[in-house]
PDB file of C-alpha atoms in Angstrom:
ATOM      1  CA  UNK J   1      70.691  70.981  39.069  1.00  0.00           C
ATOM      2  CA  UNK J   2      72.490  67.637  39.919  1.00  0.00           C
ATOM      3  CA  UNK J   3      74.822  70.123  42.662  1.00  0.00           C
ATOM      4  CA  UNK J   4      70.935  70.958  44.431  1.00  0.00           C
ATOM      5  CA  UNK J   5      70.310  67.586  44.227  1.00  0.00           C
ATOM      6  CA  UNK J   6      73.612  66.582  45.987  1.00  0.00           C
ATOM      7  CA  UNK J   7      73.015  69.201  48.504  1.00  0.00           C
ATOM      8  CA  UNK J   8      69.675  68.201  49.552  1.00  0.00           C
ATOM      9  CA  UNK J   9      70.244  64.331  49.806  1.00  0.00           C
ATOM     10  CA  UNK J  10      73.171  65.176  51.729  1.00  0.00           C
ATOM     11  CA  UNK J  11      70.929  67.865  53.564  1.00  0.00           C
ATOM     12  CA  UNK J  12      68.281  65.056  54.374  1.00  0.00           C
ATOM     13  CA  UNK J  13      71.343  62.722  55.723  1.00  0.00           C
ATOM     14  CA  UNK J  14      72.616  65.192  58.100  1.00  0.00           C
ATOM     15  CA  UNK J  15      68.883  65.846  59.363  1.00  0.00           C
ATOM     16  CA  UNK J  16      68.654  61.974  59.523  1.00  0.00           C
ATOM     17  CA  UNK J  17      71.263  61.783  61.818  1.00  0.00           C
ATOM     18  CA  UNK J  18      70.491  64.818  64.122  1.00  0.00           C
ATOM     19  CA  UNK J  19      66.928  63.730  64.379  1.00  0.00           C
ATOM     20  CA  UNK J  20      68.198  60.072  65.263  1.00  0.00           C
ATOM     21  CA  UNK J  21      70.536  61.458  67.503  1.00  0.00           C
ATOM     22  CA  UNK J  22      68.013  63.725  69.843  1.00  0.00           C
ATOM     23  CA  UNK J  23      65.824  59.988  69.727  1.00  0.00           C
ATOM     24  CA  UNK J  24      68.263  57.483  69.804  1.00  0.00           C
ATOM     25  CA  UNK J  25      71.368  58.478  70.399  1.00  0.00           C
ATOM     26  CA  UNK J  26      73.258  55.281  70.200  1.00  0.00           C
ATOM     27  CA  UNK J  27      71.891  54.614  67.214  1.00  0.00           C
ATOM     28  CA  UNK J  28      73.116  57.892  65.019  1.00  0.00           C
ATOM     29  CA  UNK J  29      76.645  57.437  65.133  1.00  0.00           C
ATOM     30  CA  UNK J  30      75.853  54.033  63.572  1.00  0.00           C
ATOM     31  CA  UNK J  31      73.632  55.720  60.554  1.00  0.00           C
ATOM     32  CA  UNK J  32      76.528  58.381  60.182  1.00  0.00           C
ATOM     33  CA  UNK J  33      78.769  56.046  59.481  1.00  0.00           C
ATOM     34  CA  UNK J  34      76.372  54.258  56.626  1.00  0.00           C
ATOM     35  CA  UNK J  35      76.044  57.580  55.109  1.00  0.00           C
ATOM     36  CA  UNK J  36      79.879  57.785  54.766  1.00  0.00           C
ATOM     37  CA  UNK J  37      80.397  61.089  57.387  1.00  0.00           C
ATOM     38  CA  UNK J  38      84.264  61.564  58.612  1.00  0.00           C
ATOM     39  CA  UNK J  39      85.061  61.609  61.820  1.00  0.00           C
ATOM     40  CA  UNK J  40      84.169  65.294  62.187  1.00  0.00           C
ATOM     41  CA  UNK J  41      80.769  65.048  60.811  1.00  0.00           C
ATOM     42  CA  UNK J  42      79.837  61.806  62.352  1.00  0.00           C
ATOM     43  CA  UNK J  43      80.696  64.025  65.995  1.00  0.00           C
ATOM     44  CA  UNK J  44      79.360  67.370  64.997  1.00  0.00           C
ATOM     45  CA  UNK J  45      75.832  66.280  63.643  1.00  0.00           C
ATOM     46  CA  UNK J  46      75.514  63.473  66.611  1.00  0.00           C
ATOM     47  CA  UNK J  47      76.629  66.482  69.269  1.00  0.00           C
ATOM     48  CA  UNK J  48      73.996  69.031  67.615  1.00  0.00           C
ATOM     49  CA  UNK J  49      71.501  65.791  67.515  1.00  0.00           C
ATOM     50  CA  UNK J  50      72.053  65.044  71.100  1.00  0.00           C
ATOM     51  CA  UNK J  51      72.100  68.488  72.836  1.00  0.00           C
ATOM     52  CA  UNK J  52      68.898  69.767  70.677  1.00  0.00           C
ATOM     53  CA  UNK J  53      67.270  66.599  71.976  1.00  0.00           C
ATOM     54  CA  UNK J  54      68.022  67.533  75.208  1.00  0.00           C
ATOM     55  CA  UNK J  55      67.268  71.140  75.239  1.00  0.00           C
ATOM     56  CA  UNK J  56      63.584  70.184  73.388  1.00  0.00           C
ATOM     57  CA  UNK J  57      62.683  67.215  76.132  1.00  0.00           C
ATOM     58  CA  UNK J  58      63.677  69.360  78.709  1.00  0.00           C
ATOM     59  CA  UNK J  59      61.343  72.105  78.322  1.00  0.00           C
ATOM     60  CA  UNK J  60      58.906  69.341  76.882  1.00  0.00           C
ATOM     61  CA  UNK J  61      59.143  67.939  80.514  1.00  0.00           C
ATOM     62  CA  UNK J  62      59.110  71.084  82.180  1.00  0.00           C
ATOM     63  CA  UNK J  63      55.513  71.298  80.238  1.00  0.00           C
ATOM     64  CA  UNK J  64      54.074  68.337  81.363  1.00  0.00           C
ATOM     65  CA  UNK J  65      55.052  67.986  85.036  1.00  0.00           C
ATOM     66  CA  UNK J  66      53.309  71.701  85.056  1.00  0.00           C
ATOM     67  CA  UNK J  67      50.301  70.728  83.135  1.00  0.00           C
ATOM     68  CA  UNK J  68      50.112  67.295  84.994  1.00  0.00           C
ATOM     69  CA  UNK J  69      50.140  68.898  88.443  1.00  0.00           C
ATOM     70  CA  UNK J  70      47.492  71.353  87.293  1.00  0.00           C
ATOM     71  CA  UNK J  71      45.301  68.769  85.985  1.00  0.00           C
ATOM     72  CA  UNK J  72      45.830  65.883  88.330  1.00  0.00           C
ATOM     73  CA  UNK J  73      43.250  67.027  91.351  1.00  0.00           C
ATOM     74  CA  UNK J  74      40.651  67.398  87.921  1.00  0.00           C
ATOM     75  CA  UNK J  75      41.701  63.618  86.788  1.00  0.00           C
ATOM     76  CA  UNK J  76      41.405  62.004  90.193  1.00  0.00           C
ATOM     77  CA  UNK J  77      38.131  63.356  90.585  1.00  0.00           C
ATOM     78  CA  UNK J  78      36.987  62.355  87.828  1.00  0.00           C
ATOM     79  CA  UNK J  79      38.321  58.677  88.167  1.00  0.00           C
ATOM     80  CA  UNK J  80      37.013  58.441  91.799  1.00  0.00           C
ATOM     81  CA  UNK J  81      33.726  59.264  90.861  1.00  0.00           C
ATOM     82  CA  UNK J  82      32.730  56.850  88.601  1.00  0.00           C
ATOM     83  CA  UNK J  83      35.103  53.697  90.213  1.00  0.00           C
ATOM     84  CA  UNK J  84      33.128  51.279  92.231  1.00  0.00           C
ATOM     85  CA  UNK J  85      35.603  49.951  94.605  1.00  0.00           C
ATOM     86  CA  UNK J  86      38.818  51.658  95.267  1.00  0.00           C
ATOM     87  CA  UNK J  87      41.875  49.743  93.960  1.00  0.00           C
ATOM     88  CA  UNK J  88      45.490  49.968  94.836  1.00  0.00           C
ATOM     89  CA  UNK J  89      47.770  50.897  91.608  1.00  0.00           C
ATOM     90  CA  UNK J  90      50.462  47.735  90.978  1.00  0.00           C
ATOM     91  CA  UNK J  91      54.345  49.282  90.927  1.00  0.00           C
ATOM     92  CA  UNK J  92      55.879  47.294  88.081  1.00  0.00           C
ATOM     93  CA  UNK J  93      59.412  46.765  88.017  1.00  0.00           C
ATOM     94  CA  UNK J  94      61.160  45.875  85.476  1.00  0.00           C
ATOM     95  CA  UNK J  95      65.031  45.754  85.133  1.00  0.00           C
ATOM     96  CA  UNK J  96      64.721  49.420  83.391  1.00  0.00           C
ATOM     97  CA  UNK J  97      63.079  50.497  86.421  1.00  0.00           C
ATOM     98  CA  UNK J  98      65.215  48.682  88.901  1.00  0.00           C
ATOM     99  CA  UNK J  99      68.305  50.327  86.750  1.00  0.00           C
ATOM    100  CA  UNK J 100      66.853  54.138  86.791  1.00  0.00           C
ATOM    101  CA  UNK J 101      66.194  53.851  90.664  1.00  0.00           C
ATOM    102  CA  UNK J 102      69.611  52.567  91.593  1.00  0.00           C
ATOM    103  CA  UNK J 103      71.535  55.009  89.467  1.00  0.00           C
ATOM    104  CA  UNK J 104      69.322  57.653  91.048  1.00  0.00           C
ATOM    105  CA  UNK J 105      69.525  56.203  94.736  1.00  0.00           C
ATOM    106  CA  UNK J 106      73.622  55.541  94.552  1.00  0.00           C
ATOM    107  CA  UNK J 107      74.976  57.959  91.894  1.00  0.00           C
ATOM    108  CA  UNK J 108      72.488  60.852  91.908  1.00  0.00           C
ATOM    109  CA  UNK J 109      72.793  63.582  89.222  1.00  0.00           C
ATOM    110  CA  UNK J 110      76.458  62.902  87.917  1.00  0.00           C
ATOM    111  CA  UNK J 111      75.084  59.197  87.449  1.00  0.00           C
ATOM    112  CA  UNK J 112      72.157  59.816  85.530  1.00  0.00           C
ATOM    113  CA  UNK J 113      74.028  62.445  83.389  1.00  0.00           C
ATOM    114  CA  UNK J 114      76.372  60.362  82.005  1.00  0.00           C
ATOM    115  CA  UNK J 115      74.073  57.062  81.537  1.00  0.00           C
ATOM    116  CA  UNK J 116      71.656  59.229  79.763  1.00  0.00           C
ATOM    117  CA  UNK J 117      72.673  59.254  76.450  1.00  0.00           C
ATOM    118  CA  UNK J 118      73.933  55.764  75.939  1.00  0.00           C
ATOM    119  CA  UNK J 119      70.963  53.614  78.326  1.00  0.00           C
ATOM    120  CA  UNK J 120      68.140  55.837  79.158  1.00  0.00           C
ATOM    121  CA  UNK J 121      67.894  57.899  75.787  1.00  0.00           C
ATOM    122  CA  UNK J 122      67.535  60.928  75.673  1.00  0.00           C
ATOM    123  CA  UNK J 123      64.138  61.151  76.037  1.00  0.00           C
ATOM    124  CA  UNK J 124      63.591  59.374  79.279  1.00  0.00           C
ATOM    125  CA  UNK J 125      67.000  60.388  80.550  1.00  0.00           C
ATOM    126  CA  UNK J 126      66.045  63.949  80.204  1.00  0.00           C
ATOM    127  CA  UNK J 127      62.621  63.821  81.950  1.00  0.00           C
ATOM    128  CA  UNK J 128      64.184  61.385  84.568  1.00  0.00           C
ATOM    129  CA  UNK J 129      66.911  64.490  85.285  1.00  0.00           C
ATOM    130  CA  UNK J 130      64.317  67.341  85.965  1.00  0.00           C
ATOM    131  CA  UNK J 131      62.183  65.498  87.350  1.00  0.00           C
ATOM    132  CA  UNK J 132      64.427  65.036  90.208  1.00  0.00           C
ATOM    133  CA  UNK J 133      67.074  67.242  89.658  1.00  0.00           C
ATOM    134  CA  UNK J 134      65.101  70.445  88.457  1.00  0.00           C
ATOM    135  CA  UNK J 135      66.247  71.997  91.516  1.00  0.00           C
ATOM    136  CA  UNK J 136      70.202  72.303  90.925  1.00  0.00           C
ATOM    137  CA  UNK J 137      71.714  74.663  89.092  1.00  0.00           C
ATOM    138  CA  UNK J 138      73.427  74.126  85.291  1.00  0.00           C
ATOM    139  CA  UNK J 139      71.602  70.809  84.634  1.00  0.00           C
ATOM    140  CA  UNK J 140      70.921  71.762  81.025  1.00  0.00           C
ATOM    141  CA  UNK J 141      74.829  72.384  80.881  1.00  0.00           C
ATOM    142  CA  UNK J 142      75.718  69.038  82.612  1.00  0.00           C
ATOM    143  CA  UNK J 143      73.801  66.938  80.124  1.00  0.00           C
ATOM    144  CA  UNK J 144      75.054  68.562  77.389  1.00  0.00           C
ATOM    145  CA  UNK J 145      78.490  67.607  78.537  1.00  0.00           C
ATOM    146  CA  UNK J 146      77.690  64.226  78.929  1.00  0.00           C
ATOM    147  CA  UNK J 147      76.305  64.265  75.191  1.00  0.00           C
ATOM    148  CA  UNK J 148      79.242  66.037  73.890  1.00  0.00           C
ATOM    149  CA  UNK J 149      81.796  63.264  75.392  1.00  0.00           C
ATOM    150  CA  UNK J 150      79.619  60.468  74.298  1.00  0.00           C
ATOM    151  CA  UNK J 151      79.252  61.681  71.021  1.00  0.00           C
ATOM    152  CA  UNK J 152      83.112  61.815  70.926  1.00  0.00           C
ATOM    153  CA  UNK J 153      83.417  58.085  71.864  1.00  0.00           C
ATOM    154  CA  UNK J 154      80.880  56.778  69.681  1.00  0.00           C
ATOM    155  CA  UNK J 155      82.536  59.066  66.629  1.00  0.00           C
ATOM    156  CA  UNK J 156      85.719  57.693  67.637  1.00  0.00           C
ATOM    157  CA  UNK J 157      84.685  54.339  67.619  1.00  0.00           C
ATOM    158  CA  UNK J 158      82.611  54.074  64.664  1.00  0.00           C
ATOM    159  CA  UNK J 159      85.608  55.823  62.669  1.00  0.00           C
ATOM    160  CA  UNK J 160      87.960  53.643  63.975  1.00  0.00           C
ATOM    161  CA  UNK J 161      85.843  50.491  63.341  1.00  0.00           C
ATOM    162  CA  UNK J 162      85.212  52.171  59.591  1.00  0.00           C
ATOM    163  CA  UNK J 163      89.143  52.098  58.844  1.00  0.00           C
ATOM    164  CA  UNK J 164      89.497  48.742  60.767  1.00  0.00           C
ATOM    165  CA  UNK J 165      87.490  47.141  57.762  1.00  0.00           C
ATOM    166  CA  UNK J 166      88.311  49.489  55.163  1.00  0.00           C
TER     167      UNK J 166
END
């Protein structure tokens, strides 16, 4: 009884930390190291975290821009009949936005790869990568990378920081 019960608190940890890691993937490496992981778990759950939050978000954004464009023509119909006067839409930028279009403007795909998991999330760095980048082949695979060698730095650094204080 008190082994189950080890196994499933340290079951819920581990789930903690992927599911923090396919969110917020700065973050996870962080909560690993509260819940006491070594080195190796810290990188293998944050890895798993990362690349299933990729892998979900991408096909989640493959979904929407499908279902968007199909309902779009529906929405602005809809909207334009009942508006009085037409209006303009207001571009906000903010220094997120300035940030995504200049890595996308003067790095491109290799750019937006690697900043993904650390300053877009993964989230918005995923949909921001097939949205423009759909096109190119192993995109999936290049993201993954990314996650994979971030992961390794953040595990690295948290461990080392853990035995710096130790």
């Amino acid at each position: 009884m008190i082994c189950s019960l080890f196994l499933s608190s340290s079951l819920t940890k581990v789930l903690q930390v992927i599911l923090t890691g396919s969110l917020k993937f700065f973050v996870a490496p962080f909560l690993a190291f509260n819940f006491n992981f070594s080195f190796i778990q810290i990188f293998i759950t944050v890895a798993i975290g990362g690349i299933l939050g990729v892998i979900s978000f991408y096909i989640l954004s493959e979904w929407l821009v499908e279902v968007f464009a199909k309902a779009n023509p529906k929405i602005q119909f809809f909207i334009d009949k009942f508006r009085k006067k037409p209006r303009k839409p207001r571009k906000i930028f903010t220094k997120r936005n300035r940030l995504i279009v200049k890595t996308i403007k003067n790095y491109g795909l290799l750019g937006l790869v690697v900043l993904t998991p650390i300053f877009f999330t993964i989230p918005l760095g995923t949909f921001l990568t097939f949205r423009y980048f759909h096109h190119k082949e192993n995109v999936l695979l290049y993201l993954s990378y990314s996650v994979i060698a971030w992961a390794f730095v953040l595990s690295g650094f948290v461990s080392f920081f853990n035995k710096g204080f130790s």
